[in-house]
Amino acid sequence: MLDLLRERLKETAKTAARIGAPDWLLGELTTTKRILNMKIRLRRNGKSVFFNAIRVHHVNPYSTGGYPYKGGIRFHPGVTQDLLTVLAMDMTDKCALAGLPFGGAKGGIALSPSDYSELELRGIVEQMTFEMLKDNIPHPDIDVPGPDMGVDSRVMFWMFHKVAEMAHFRPVPNALAVVTGKPLGRGGIPGREEATARGALIQLRKFADLSRTPYTTLAVQGFGNVGSNIARLVDAEQDFAHYKILAVSDEHGGVYRAQGLDLHSLFAWYATHKKVSDYPGGDAISNKELLELPVDVLLPAAIERQITKANAPAICAKLIVEAANEAITLEASEILFDRKVPVIPDISANAGGVVVSSLEWRKNRGDRPHQVDYEADKLWVVNELTAIMERVITKVYQKSNELHCSMTDAASIIAMETIRDDLAFKHSYST
Ligand code: NAD
């Protein structure tokens, strides 16, 4: 079993003990509803290459008729069934914490998208979608995938298109609502692209208000959807203009400038070179060095297990916003709490993605008039996202103060209590 899964199960048991959870709840939360494994074949240079596509459904505290499982699709070499199980568990908690009526899911394939041509990638995505269709997913009422690492709006459009194309084989009541994260003009919604980044910044700003602490300088690990959009929003929007980004990184390494990076010139460099590591407008640093920089706020926005017991004592940031899932290990979390370094945990900090996905799903189902009006939709998205993210961090902050625990523990407790009450209602369990 992957260490991360073992640790995640330990974390669930710890939260369960803390709230005095009944046995049935621990049973529900430490098992998965179903795991779909699909063989995908690609013909390449006259040879066959095989992939295992996986979709995990963890727990759906709501009725599956109408309230689907929700969770991203990840294309990354590190994808395994255990990792996807952990990420599906995180999705269950995240939806419960944000009050979204979805179950937790995750899917993916162990591959690096940049190793394949667009045509090859589309073939892989279409086969995966076809295999899923045989199991009646994706479906607006059963399972609605969205984007995660290595997956963009193009991939989500290919999935949607395959479902629409196969309507004679498996009719879907509302094909647009089968996936979220689609491109604008193809069922997508304004603001989904940068939703996770915006959500993390909204919670950073709100936490600063709640704790009456001014934060200015930031270091961002990861320059993909989440990391680069954090930089883009800081660069472009008045609401976040008081932040100064001192360092960014990607898988190749990072760059640091004590006076703040010139983000305009960084984006221009990135457009040509597709990496930030050799950007000449600052000093080259490693990912390890970035994590230990003396900044106000550290935003890990790349991959899991970046802050561990090995480097937690060396973290100099005054606040961590865990934008990536599972970026901080359980032991590191305890060290940071002892060191009085507050952490806005992943299930709170990066919930913006699924919050805006839920708006896209609602719009696709006709819960909002469907005319194309970019500005009105954008305003709707930003207002809803702001209200939900601020409410979530406020609840987490208050709970952590009330229980004298970390915000990580507080968020897990709120999520588990919500799931307990919903599952008890659904299955007539006694609490
Ligand atoms: P992405 O694939 O767009 O970007 C990932 C970035 O991380 C890239 O810049 C990559 O170079 C970098 N990276 C990869 N391995 C690294 C390493 N070992 N060290 C340093 N950098 C590394 O992915 P993303 O969508 O931005 O997702 C980032 C994190 O945010 C993931 O944990 C993901 O699950 C989480 N998340 C994403 C969304 C979303 O809407 N995209 C929503 C919620 C959570």
PDB file of C-alpha atoms and ligand atoms in Angstrom, residues 74 76 94 147-150 192 196 221-227 250-251 287 301-303 306 323-325 350 353, ligand 1:
ATOM      1  CA  ARG A  74      -5.121  13.288 -13.586  1.00  0.00           C
ATOM      2  CA  HIS A  76       0.812  12.140 -14.481  1.00  0.00           C
ATOM      3  CA  LYS A  94     -13.764  18.918   0.183  1.00  0.00           C
ATOM      4  CA  PRO A 147      -9.677  18.502 -14.819  1.00  0.00           C
ATOM      5  CA  ASP A 148      -6.735  17.808 -12.511  1.00  0.00           C
ATOM      6  CA  MET A 149      -2.951  17.693 -13.059  1.00  0.00           C
ATOM      7  CA  GLY A 150      -1.918  17.267 -16.683  1.00  0.00           C
ATOM      8  CA  ARG A 192     -13.184  27.911 -14.272  1.00  0.00           C
ATOM      9  CA  THR A 196      -8.631  27.056  -7.911  1.00  0.00           C
ATOM     10  CA  GLN A 221       5.690  26.060  -5.969  1.00  0.00           C
ATOM     11  CA  GLY A 222       4.285  24.764  -9.293  1.00  0.00           C
ATOM     12  CA  PHE A 223       3.543  26.774 -12.401  1.00  0.00           C
ATOM     13  CA  GLY A 224       0.683  24.813 -13.925  1.00  0.00           C
ATOM     14  CA  ASN A 225      -3.001  25.624 -13.787  1.00  0.00           C
ATOM     15  CA  VAL A 226      -3.004  26.557 -10.104  1.00  0.00           C
ATOM     16  CA  GLY A 227       0.464  28.095  -9.662  1.00  0.00           C
ATOM     17  CA  ASP A 250       8.104  24.060 -11.683  1.00  0.00           C
ATOM     18  CA  GLU A 251       9.364  20.480 -11.877  1.00  0.00           C
ATOM     19  CA  ASN A 287      12.361  23.439  -5.235  1.00  0.00           C
ATOM     20  CA  ALA A 301       0.716  24.299  -5.816  1.00  0.00           C
ATOM     21  CA  ALA A 302       2.434  21.330  -7.463  1.00  0.00           C
ATOM     22  CA  ILE A 303       2.303  17.841  -6.107  1.00  0.00           C
ATOM     23  CA  GLN A 306       6.399  18.375  -0.490  1.00  0.00           C
ATOM     24  CA  ALA A 323      -3.048  24.796  -2.803  1.00  0.00           C
ATOM     25  CA  ALA A 324      -1.927  21.318  -3.979  1.00  0.00           C
ATOM     26  CA  ASN A 325      -3.639  18.220  -2.647  1.00  0.00           C
ATOM     27  CA  ASN A 350      -8.132  24.402  -3.300  1.00  0.00           C
ATOM     28  CA  GLY A 353     -12.001  24.309  -8.552  1.00  0.00           C
TER      29      GLY A 353
HETATM   30  P1  NAD B   1      -0.656  21.130 -13.593  1.00  0.00           P
HETATM   31  O1  NAD B   1      -0.348  19.819 -14.202  1.00  0.00           O
HETATM   32  O2  NAD B   1      -1.348  22.152 -14.397  1.00  0.00           O
HETATM   33  O3  NAD B   1       0.695  21.787 -13.010  1.00  0.00           O
HETATM   34  C1  NAD B   1       1.522  21.129 -12.097  1.00  0.00           C
HETATM   35  C2  NAD B   1       2.771  21.975 -11.900  1.00  0.00           C
HETATM   36  O4  NAD B   1       3.581  21.367 -10.897  1.00  0.00           O
HETATM   37  C3  NAD B   1       3.653  22.099 -13.136  1.00  0.00           C
HETATM   38  O5  NAD B   1       4.194  23.398 -13.208  1.00  0.00           O
HETATM   39  C4  NAD B   1       4.778  21.095 -12.872  1.00  0.00           C
HETATM   40  O6  NAD B   1       5.976  21.425 -13.533  1.00  0.00           O
HETATM   41  C5  NAD B   1       4.919  21.228 -11.378  1.00  0.00           C
HETATM   42  N1  NAD B   1       5.502  20.054 -10.749  1.00  0.00           N
HETATM   43  C6  NAD B   1       5.262  18.750 -11.011  1.00  0.00           C
HETATM   44  N2  NAD B   1       6.043  17.976 -10.239  1.00  0.00           N
HETATM   45  C7  NAD B   1       6.780  18.812  -9.478  1.00  0.00           C
HETATM   46  C8  NAD B   1       7.774  18.621  -8.485  1.00  0.00           C
HETATM   47  N3  NAD B   1       8.151  17.392  -8.128  1.00  0.00           N
HETATM   48  N4  NAD B   1       8.316  19.721  -7.909  1.00  0.00           N
HETATM   49  C9  NAD B   1       7.918  20.962  -8.265  1.00  0.00           C
HETATM   50  N5  NAD B   1       6.990  21.204  -9.204  1.00  0.00           N
HETATM   51  C10 NAD B   1       6.430  20.138  -9.793  1.00  0.00           C
HETATM   52  O7  NAD B   1      -1.490  20.782 -12.262  1.00  0.00           O
HETATM   53  P2  NAD B   1      -2.514  21.733 -11.502  1.00  0.00           P
HETATM   54  O8  NAD B   1      -3.860  21.528 -12.083  1.00  0.00           O
HETATM   55  O9  NAD B   1      -1.964  23.096 -11.365  1.00  0.00           O
HETATM   56  O10 NAD B   1      -2.553  21.019 -10.063  1.00  0.00           O
HETATM   57  C11 NAD B   1      -1.589  21.313  -9.059  1.00  0.00           C
HETATM   58  C12 NAD B   1      -2.132  20.794  -7.730  1.00  0.00           C
HETATM   59  O11 NAD B   1      -3.387  21.436  -7.435  1.00  0.00           O
HETATM   60  C13 NAD B   1      -2.429  19.293  -7.690  1.00  0.00           C
HETATM   61  O12 NAD B   1      -2.217  18.814  -6.398  1.00  0.00           O
HETATM   62  C14 NAD B   1      -3.905  19.233  -8.000  1.00  0.00           C
HETATM   63  O13 NAD B   1      -4.523  18.043  -7.527  1.00  0.00           O
HETATM   64  C15 NAD B   1      -4.392  20.451  -7.228  1.00  0.00           C
HETATM   65  N6  NAD B   1      -5.694  20.938  -7.683  1.00  0.00           N
HETATM   66  C16 NAD B   1      -5.875  21.357  -8.962  1.00  0.00           C
HETATM   67  C17 NAD B   1      -7.139  21.802  -9.349  1.00  0.00           C
HETATM   68  C18 NAD B   1      -7.407  22.348 -10.735  1.00  0.00           C
HETATM   69  O14 NAD B   1      -8.483  22.907 -10.927  1.00  0.00           O
HETATM   70  N7  NAD B   1      -6.498  22.226 -11.686  1.00  0.00           N
HETATM   71  C19 NAD B   1      -8.196  21.802  -8.425  1.00  0.00           C
HETATM   72  C20 NAD B   1      -7.955  21.378  -7.121  1.00  0.00           C
HETATM   73  C21 NAD B   1      -6.700  20.944  -6.772  1.00  0.00           C
END
